[in-house]
Short mmCIF file of C-alpha atoms in Angstrom, two decimals:
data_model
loop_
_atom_site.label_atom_id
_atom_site.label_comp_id
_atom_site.label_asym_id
_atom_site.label_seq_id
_atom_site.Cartn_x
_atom_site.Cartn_y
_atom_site.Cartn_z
CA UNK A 1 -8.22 -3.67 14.65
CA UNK A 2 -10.92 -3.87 17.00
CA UNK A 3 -10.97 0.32 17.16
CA UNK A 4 -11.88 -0.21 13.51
CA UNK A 5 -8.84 2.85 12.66
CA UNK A 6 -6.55 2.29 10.33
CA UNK A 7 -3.15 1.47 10.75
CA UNK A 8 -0.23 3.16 9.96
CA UNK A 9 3.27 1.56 10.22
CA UNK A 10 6.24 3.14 10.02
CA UNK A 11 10.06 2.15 10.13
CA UNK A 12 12.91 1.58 7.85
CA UNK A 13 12.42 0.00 4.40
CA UNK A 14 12.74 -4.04 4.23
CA UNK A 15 11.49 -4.70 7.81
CA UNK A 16 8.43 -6.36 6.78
CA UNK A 17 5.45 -4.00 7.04
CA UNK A 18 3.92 -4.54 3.59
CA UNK A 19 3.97 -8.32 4.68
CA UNK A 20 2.55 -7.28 8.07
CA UNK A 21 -0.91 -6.57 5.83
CA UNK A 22 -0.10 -9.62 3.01
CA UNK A 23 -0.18 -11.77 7.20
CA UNK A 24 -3.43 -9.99 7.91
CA UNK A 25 -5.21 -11.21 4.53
CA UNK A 26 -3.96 -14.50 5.09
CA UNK A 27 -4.90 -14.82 8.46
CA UNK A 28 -8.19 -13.44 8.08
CA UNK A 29 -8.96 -14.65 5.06
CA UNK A 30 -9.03 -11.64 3.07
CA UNK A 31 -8.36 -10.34 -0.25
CA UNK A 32 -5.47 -7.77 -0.47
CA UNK A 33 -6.39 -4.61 -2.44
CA UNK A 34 -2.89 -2.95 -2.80
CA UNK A 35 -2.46 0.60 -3.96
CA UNK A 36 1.64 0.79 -4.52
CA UNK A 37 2.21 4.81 -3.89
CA UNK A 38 4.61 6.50 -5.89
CA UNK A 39 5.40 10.68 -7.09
CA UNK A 40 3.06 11.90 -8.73
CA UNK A 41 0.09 9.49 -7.60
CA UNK A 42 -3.52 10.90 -8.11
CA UNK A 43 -7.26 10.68 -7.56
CA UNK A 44 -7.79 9.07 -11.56
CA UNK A 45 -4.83 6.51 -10.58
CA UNK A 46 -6.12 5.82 -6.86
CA UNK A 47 -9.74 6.16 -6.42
CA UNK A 48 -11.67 6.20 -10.01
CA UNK A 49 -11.86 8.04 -13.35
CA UNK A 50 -14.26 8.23 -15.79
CA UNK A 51 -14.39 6.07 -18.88
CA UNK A 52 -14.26 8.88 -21.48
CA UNK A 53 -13.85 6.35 -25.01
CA UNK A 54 -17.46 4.30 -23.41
CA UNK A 55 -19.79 7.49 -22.37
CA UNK A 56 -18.53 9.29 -25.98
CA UNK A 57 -19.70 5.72 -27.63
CA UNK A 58 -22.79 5.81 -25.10
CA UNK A 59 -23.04 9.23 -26.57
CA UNK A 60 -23.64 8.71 -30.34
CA UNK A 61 -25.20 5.56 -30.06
CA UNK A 62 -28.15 7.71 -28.16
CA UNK A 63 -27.84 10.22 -30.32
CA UNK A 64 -28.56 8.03 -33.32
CA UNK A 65 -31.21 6.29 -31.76
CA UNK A 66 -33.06 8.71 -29.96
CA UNK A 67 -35.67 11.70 -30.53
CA UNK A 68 -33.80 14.86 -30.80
CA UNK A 69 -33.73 16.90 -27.51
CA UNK A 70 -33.91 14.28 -25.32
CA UNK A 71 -30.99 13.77 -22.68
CA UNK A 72 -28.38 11.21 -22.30
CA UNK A 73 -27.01 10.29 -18.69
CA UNK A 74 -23.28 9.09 -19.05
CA UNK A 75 -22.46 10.19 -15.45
CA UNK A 76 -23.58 6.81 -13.74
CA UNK A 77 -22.15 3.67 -11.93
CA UNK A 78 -21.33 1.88 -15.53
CA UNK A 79 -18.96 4.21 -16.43
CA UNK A 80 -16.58 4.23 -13.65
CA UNK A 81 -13.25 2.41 -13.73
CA UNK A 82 -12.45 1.77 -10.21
CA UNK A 83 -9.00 2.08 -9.21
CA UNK A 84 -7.93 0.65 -5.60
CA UNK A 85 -9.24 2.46 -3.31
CA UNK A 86 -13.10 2.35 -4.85
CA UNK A 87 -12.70 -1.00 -5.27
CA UNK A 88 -11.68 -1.65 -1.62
CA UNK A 89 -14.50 0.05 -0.51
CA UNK A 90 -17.38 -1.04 -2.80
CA UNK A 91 -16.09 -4.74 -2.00
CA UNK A 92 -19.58 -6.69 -1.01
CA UNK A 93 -16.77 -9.35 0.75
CA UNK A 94 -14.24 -7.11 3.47
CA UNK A 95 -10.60 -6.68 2.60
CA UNK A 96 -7.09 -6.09 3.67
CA UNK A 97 -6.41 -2.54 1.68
CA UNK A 98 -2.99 -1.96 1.86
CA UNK A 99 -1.78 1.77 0.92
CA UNK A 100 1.81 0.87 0.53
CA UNK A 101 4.81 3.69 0.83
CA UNK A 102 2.17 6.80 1.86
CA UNK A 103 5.59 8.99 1.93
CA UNK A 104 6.20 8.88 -1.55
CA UNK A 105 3.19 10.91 -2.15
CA UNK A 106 2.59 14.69 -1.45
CA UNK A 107 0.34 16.98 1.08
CA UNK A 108 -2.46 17.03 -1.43
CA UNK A 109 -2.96 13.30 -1.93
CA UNK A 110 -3.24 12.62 2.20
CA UNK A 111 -5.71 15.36 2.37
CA UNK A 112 -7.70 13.06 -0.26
CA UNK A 113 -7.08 9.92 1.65
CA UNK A 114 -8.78 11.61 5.02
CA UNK A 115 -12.50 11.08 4.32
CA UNK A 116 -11.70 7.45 3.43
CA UNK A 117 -9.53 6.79 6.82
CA UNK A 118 -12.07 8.62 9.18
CA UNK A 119 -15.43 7.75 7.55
CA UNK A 120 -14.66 4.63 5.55
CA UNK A 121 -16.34 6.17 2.64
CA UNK A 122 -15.41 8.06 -0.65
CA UNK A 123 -17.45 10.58 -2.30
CA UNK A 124 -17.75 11.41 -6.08
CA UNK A 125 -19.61 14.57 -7.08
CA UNK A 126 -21.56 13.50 -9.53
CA UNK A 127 -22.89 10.16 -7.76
CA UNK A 128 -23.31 10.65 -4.23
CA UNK A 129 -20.83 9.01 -0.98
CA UNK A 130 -20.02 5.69 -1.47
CA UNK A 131 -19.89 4.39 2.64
CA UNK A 132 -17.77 1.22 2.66
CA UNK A 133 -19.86 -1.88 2.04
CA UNK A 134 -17.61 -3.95 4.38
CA UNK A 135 -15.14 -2.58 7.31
CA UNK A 136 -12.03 -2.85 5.35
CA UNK A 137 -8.62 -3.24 7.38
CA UNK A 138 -6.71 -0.49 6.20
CA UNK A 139 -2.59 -0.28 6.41
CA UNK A 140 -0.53 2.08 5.22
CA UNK A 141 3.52 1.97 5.54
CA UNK A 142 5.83 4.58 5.13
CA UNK A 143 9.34 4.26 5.01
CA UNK A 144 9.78 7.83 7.17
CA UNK A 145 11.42 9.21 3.64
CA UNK A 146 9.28 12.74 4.97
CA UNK A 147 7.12 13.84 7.57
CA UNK A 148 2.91 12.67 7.13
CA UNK A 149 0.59 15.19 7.89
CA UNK A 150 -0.79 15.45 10.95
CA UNK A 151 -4.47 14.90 9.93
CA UNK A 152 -3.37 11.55 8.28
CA UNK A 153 -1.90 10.64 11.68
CA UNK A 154 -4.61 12.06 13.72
CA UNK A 155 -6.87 9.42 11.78
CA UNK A 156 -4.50 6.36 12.50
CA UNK A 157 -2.67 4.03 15.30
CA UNK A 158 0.42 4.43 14.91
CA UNK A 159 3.08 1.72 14.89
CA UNK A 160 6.92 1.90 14.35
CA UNK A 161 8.84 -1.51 13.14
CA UNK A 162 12.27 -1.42 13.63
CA UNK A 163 15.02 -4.25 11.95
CA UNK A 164 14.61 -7.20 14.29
CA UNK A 165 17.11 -8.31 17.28
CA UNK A 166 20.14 -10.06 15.99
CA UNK A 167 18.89 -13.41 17.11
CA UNK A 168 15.42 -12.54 15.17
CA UNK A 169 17.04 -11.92 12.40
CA UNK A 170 19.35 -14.74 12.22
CA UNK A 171 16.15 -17.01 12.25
CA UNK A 172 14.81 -15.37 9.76
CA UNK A 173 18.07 -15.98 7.77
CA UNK A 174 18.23 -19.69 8.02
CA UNK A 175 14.38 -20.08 7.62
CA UNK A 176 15.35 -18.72 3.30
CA UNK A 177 19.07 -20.36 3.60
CA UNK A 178 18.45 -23.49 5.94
CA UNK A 179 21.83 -24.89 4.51
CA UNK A 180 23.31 -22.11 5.82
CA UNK A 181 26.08 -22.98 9.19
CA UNK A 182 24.56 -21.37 12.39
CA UNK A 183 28.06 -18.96 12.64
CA UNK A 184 27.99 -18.11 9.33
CA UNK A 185 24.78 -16.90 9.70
CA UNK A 186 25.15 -15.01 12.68
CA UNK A 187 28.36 -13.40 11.22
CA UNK A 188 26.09 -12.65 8.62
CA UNK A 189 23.65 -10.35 10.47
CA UNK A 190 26.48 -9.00 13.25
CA UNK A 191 28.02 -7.70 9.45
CA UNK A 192 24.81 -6.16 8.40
CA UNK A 193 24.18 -4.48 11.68
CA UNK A 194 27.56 -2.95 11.73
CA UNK A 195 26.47 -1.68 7.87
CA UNK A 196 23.57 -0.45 9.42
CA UNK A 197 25.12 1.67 11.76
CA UNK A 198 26.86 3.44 9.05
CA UNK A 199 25.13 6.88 7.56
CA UNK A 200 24.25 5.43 4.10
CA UNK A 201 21.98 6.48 1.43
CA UNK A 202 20.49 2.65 1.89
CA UNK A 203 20.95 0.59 4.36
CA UNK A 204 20.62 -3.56 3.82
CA UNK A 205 17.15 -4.66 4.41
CA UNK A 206 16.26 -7.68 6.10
CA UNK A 207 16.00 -9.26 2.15
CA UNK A 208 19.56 -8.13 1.58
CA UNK A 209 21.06 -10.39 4.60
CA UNK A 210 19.12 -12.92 3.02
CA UNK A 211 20.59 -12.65 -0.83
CA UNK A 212 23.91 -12.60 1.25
CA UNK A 213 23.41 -15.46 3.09
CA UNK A 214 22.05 -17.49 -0.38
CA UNK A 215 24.89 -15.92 -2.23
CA UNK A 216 27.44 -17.61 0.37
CA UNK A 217 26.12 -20.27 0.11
CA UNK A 218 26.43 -20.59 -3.68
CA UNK A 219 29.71 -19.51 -3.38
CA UNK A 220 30.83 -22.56 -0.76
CA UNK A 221 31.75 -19.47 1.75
CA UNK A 222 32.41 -21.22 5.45
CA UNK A 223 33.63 -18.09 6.31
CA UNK A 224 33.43 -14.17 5.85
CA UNK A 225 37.03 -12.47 5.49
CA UNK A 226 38.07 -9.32 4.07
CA UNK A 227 38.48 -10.85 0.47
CA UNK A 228 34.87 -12.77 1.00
CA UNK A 229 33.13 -9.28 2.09
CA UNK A 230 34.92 -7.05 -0.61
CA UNK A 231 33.73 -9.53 -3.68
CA UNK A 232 30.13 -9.71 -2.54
CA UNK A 233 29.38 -6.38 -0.36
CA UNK A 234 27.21 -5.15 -3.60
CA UNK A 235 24.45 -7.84 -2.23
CA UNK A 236 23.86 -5.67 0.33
CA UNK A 237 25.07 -2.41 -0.33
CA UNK A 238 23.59 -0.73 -3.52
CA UNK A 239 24.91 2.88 -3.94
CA UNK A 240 28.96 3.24 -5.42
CA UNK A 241 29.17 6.00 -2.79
CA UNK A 242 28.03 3.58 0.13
CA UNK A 243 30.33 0.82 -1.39
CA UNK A 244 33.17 2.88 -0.15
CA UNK A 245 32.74 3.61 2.87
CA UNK A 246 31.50 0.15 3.70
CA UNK A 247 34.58 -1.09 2.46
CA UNK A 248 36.92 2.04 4.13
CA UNK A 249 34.69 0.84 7.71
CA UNK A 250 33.54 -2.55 7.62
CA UNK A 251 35.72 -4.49 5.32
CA UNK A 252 39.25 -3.50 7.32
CA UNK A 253 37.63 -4.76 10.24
CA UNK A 254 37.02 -7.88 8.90
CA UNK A 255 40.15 -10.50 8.79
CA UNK A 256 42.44 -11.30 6.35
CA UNK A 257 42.31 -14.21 4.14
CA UNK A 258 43.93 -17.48 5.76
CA UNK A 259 47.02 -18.20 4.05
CA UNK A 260 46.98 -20.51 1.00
CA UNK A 261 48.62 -23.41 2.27
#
């Protein structure tokens, strides 16, 4: 942060990098100015658009009131509406802007982001460059879904979050399921790696092993055996296709159900 670049993180989805910016506004006190990407995301959405309905009534009103010939300036700081990006930057306190899933947009959308990442400023024709008010921390995440742009890199660090070690991840378990027995837990997350390893469409997140480690615990589960795993595998496995071959590669691993006694 102290290069004053922004920051891009990259890594699977459901490691934690959109909290890695929610830590940074807490931390530093910040405001978070989100912009969730998706297909389809543009300038009007991301960075401003006009407002058409108040310079048409700014219009007639003038008209009405004013000597004919004279000229009416609709083209002026009033009739913006800022979207997340202008907003970030025209923000008299500094912020935590957070461009969340930058893959799900195309070539043409980085190319608009690149005067905002290397000059911390936007510019709108008919107003001038708007330079950044405050030196906003800037993250944005992908989830690696397609290959950025060099230029987009070029303007970044770079930094790739993997899932966490096993033992990482099993505190991170019982920190949302405290109830939850130490084994059980750790069974928990040795299960979800071995999902991981499989070539799915979408692998569990680090949320998942925690809805799976809640749900057994609803359940009264003190243990995780084939029947256990094949009733609540859709916790952490969400495509019918991935279902089975979880089931065909994890779940015969698994043992069979004790004996009723």
């Amino acid at each position: 942060m102290r290069l004053d670049k922004p920051i891009l993180v990259e890594g699977p989805a459901g490691v934690g990098k959109t909290e890695l910016a929610k830590a940074l506004a807490r931390v530093g006190g910040r405001e978070l100015v989100r912009l969730q990407c998706y297909e389809g995301l543009d300038e009007a959405k991301a960075l401003y658009e006009w407002n058409y309905r108040k310079q048409l009534l700014h219009i007639q009103a003038a008209a009405a009131a004013a000597e004919e010939g004279s000229e009416t300036e609709v083209f002026e700081e009033e009739f913006l509406l800022t979207r997340p990006l202008l907003r970030a930057i025209a923000s008299p306190e500094p912020v935590v802007l957070l461009i969340d899933e930058i893959d799900k947009t195309d070539q043409e959308f980085e190319a608009m982001l690149l005067e905002l990442l290397s000059e911390f400023q936007v510019s709108i024709p008919e107003l001038g460059v708007y330079a950044a008010r405050t030196q906003p921390i800037v993250v944005l995440t992908s989830n690696n879904s397609r290959e950025l742009t060099e230029a987009l890199k070029r303007r970044c660090l770079y930094l790739w979050l993997d899932y966490p070690s096993a033992e990482r991840e099993i505190e991170i378990v019982r920190l949302h399921a405290p109830e939850l027995d130490e084994s059980l837990a750790r069974k928990v997350v040795e299960i979800v790696a071995m999902v991981r390893e499989l070539d799915l469409k979408k692998p569990p997140s680090i949320a998942e092993s925690i809805d799976w480690a809640r749900s057994l615990l609803l359940l009264g589960a003190d243990e995780i055996d084939r029947d256990t795993f094949r009733e609540t595998m859709s916790i952490i496995v969400k495509h019918r296709t991935d279902l089975e071959l979880v089931a065909e590669r994890v779940g015969l691993k698994l043992a069979a159900p004790s004996p009723a006694t």
